[in-house]
PDB file of C-alpha atoms in Angstrom:
ATOM      1  CA  MET C  19      75.730 -63.521  33.587  1.00 58.00           C
ATOM      2  CA  VAL C  20      78.741 -63.644  31.304  1.00 65.00           C
ATOM      3  CA  LEU C  21      78.322 -64.733  27.717  1.00 69.00           C
ATOM      4  CA  SER C  22      80.899 -66.877  26.017  1.00 80.00           C
ATOM      5  CA  GLY C  23      82.706 -65.322  23.093  1.00 83.00           C
ATOM      6  CA  LYS C  24      81.442 -68.303  21.092  1.00 89.00           C
ATOM      7  CA  VAL C  25      77.814 -67.134  21.263  1.00 90.00           C
ATOM      8  CA  PRO C  26      77.804 -64.746  18.264  1.00 93.00           C
ATOM      9  CA  ARG C  27      79.354 -67.378  15.986  1.00 94.00           C
ATOM     10  CA  ALA C  28      76.902 -70.035  17.205  1.00 94.00           C
ATOM     11  CA  ILE C  29      73.979 -67.674  16.507  1.00 94.00           C
ATOM     12  CA  HIS C  30      75.343 -66.828  13.059  1.00 96.00           C
ATOM     13  CA  ASP C  31      75.837 -70.472  12.117  1.00 96.00           C
ATOM     14  CA  ALA C  32      72.417 -71.572  13.424  1.00 95.00           C
ATOM     15  CA  LEU C  33      70.618 -68.751  11.610  1.00 96.00           C
ATOM     16  CA  ARG C  34      72.412 -69.474   8.335  1.00 96.00           C
ATOM     17  CA  ALA C  35      71.589 -73.167   8.590  1.00 96.00           C
ATOM     18  CA  GLY C  36      67.956 -72.560   9.539  1.00 95.00           C
ATOM     19  CA  ALA C  37      67.164 -69.522   7.377  1.00 96.00           C
ATOM     20  CA  ASP C  38      64.608 -71.301   5.164  1.00 96.00           C
ATOM     21  CA  GLU C  39      62.719 -72.653   8.155  1.00 96.00           C
ATOM     22  CA  ILE C  40      62.925 -69.381  10.113  1.00 96.00           C
ATOM     23  CA  LEU C  41      61.618 -67.348   7.162  1.00 96.00           C
ATOM     24  CA  ASP C  42      59.133 -69.996   6.027  1.00 96.00           C
ATOM     25  CA  SER C  43      61.077 -70.283   2.741  1.00 96.00           C
ATOM     26  CA  ALA C  44      60.537 -66.584   1.979  1.00 96.00           C
ATOM     27  CA  PRO C  45      63.515 -64.619   0.705  1.00 97.00           C
ATOM     28  CA  VAL C  46      65.186 -62.243   3.142  1.00 97.00           C
ATOM     29  CA  SER C  47      64.045 -59.386   0.910  1.00 96.00           C
ATOM     30  CA  ALA C  48      60.403 -60.239   1.785  1.00 97.00           C
ATOM     31  CA  ILE C  49      60.997 -59.161   5.389  1.00 97.00           C
ATOM     32  CA  ASP C  50      60.400 -55.458   5.994  1.00 97.00           C
ATOM     33  CA  LEU C  51      60.927 -55.359   9.755  1.00 97.00           C
ATOM     34  CA  TRP C  52      63.620 -57.053  11.829  1.00 98.00           C
ATOM     35  CA  ALA C  53      62.955 -57.108  15.571  1.00 97.00           C
ATOM     36  CA  VAL C  54      66.098 -58.731  16.929  1.00 97.00           C
ATOM     37  CA  HIS C  55      66.923 -59.074  20.621  1.00 93.00           C
ATOM     38  CA  PRO C  56      69.915 -56.793  21.090  1.00 91.00           C
ATOM     39  CA  GLY C  57      71.975 -58.957  23.412  1.00 88.00           C
ATOM     40  CA  GLY C  58      75.016 -56.950  22.393  1.00 91.00           C
ATOM     41  CA  HIS C  59      76.666 -55.454  19.356  1.00 94.00           C
ATOM     42  CA  SER C  60      78.300 -58.752  18.424  1.00 94.00           C
ATOM     43  CA  ILE C  61      74.921 -60.531  18.524  1.00 93.00           C
ATOM     44  CA  LEU C  62      73.377 -57.971  16.181  1.00 96.00           C
ATOM     45  CA  ASP C  63      76.419 -58.149  13.905  1.00 97.00           C
ATOM     46  CA  ALA C  64      76.041 -61.949  13.755  1.00 96.00           C
ATOM     47  CA  VAL C  65      72.365 -61.702  12.750  1.00 97.00           C
ATOM     48  CA  GLU C  66      73.180 -59.018  10.179  1.00 97.00           C
ATOM     49  CA  ARG C  67      75.871 -61.211   8.616  1.00 98.00           C
ATOM     50  CA  ALA C  68      73.773 -64.395   8.756  1.00 97.00           C
ATOM     51  CA  PHE C  69      70.952 -62.847   6.714  1.00 98.00           C
ATOM     52  CA  GLU C  70      73.175 -60.420   4.763  1.00 97.00           C
ATOM     53  CA  LEU C  71      71.126 -57.468   6.021  1.00 98.00           C
ATOM     54  CA  SER C  72      71.904 -53.836   5.431  1.00 96.00           C
ATOM     55  CA  PRO C  73      72.937 -51.951   8.579  1.00 91.00           C
ATOM     56  CA  VAL C  74      69.652 -50.032   8.587  1.00 96.00           C
ATOM     57  CA  ALA C  75      67.657 -53.278   8.994  1.00 97.00           C
ATOM     58  CA  LEU C  76      68.683 -53.575  12.657  1.00 98.00           C
ATOM     59  CA  GLN C  77      68.564 -49.868  13.445  1.00 97.00           C
ATOM     60  CA  ALA C  78      65.689 -50.256  15.948  1.00 97.00           C
ATOM     61  CA  SER C  79      67.532 -53.051  17.755  1.00 97.00           C
ATOM     62  CA  ARG C  80      70.727 -51.021  17.923  1.00 97.00           C
ATOM     63  CA  GLU C  81      68.854 -47.960  19.210  1.00 97.00           C
ATOM     64  CA  VAL C  82      67.122 -49.959  21.967  1.00 96.00           C
ATOM     65  CA  LEU C  83      70.500 -51.407  22.957  1.00 96.00           C
ATOM     66  CA  ARG C  84      72.073 -47.936  23.006  1.00 96.00           C
ATOM     67  CA  ARG C  85      69.279 -46.481  25.157  1.00 95.00           C
ATOM     68  CA  ASN C  86      68.587 -49.382  27.530  1.00 93.00           C
ATOM     69  CA  GLY C  87      71.372 -51.934  27.298  1.00 88.00           C
ATOM     70  CA  ASN C  88      70.637 -55.645  27.262  1.00 85.00           C
ATOM     71  CA  MET C  89      67.502 -56.245  29.338  1.00 85.00           C
ATOM     72  CA  SER C  90      67.556 -59.997  28.700  1.00 82.00           C
ATOM     73  CA  SER C  91      65.293 -61.749  26.190  1.00 73.00           C
ATOM     74  CA  ALA C  92      62.389 -59.375  26.837  1.00 83.00           C
ATOM     75  CA  THR C  93      64.382 -56.577  25.160  1.00 91.00           C
ATOM     76  CA  VAL C  94      62.914 -57.688  21.842  1.00 93.00           C
ATOM     77  CA  MET C  95      59.524 -56.377  23.011  1.00 94.00           C
ATOM     78  CA  PHE C  96      60.988 -52.868  23.181  1.00 95.00           C
ATOM     79  CA  VAL C  97      62.312 -53.315  19.641  1.00 97.00           C
ATOM     80  CA  LEU C  98      58.881 -54.481  18.447  1.00 95.00           C
ATOM     81  CA  ASP C  99      57.277 -51.441  20.063  1.00 94.00           C
ATOM     82  CA  ALA C 100      59.696 -49.101  18.294  1.00 94.00           C
ATOM     83  CA  LEU C 101      59.135 -50.789  14.930  1.00 94.00           C
ATOM     84  CA  MET C 102      55.354 -50.879  15.200  1.00 91.00           C
ATOM     85  CA  ARG C 103      55.155 -47.145  15.843  1.00 89.00           C
ATOM     86  CA  SER C 104      56.283 -46.438  12.287  1.00 88.00           C
ATOM     87  CA  ALA C 105      55.464 -49.655  10.409  1.00 91.00           C
ATOM     88  CA  ALA C 106      53.177 -49.548   7.411  1.00 90.00           C
ATOM     89  CA  ASP C 107      50.076 -51.727   7.657  1.00 90.00           C
ATOM     90  CA  GLY C 108      50.831 -55.150   6.231  1.00 91.00           C
ATOM     91  CA  ALA C 109      54.600 -54.888   6.671  1.00 95.00           C
ATOM     92  CA  ARG C 110      56.147 -58.329   7.143  1.00 96.00           C
ATOM     93  CA  GLY C 111      58.500 -58.868  10.023  1.00 97.00           C
ATOM     94  CA  CYS C 112      60.712 -61.381  11.726  1.00 98.00           C
ATOM     95  CA  ALA C 113      61.342 -61.245  15.474  1.00 97.00           C
ATOM     96  CA  MET C 114      64.136 -63.085  17.268  1.00 95.00           C
ATOM     97  CA  ALA C 115      64.965 -63.442  20.939  1.00 92.00           C
ATOM     98  CA  PHE C 116      67.897 -65.272  22.459  1.00 87.00           C
ATOM     99  CA  GLY C 117      68.148 -66.618  25.984  1.00 78.00           C
ATOM    100  CA  PRO C 118      70.201 -68.633  28.455  1.00 74.00           C
ATOM    101  CA  GLY C 119      71.617 -71.882  27.193  1.00 75.00           C
ATOM    102  CA  LEU C 120      71.549 -70.253  23.770  1.00 80.00           C
ATOM    103  CA  ILE C 121      67.860 -70.690  23.191  1.00 84.00           C
ATOM    104  CA  ALA C 122      66.539 -68.893  20.119  1.00 87.00           C
ATOM    105  CA  GLU C 123      62.894 -68.068  19.545  1.00 91.00           C
ATOM    106  CA  THR C 124      61.726 -66.630  16.245  1.00 94.00           C
ATOM    107  CA  MET C 125      58.410 -65.608  14.789  1.00 95.00           C
ATOM    108  CA  LEU C 126      57.109 -64.059  11.609  1.00 96.00           C
ATOM    109  CA  PHE C 127      54.499 -61.330  11.884  1.00 95.00           C
ATOM    110  CA  HIS C 128      52.532 -58.702   9.956  1.00 91.00           C
ATOM    111  CA  SER C 129      51.829 -55.213  11.225  1.00 90.00           C
ATOM    112  CA  VAL C 130      48.139 -54.428  11.423  1.00 84.00           C
ATOM    113  CA  GLY C 131      46.545 -51.144  12.508  1.00 69.00           C
ATOM    114  CA  PHE C 132      48.782 -50.364  15.480  1.00 53.00           C
ATOM    115  CA  GLN C 133      47.767 -47.199  17.318  1.00 56.00           C
ATOM    116  CA  LYS C 134      50.562 -44.677  16.779  1.00 51.00           C
TER     117      LYS C 134
END
């Protein structure tokens, strides 16, 4: 599969336009954990710019990408696993996965008593 160079911009624009709905009207600062499907560096850069995140916010996503590459949409599960191993109970998170046809799935979550 080859991704169009237009994908990162489309993701950025869609996330900017839908930020209130994606975050349930919460401010970006209310999100402690960002589990973003690392489809590539340009995808992560687009998400970072769309939400004006600090580079450390997507560190888990970038590390999973570095270690495993893009394993399709399921890659976000590896990012969630990495985040949950060190997340404080009650931390608020936002997960995002992207798929063929430029499908985006998002969810908000709270960490609760994960076995470390």
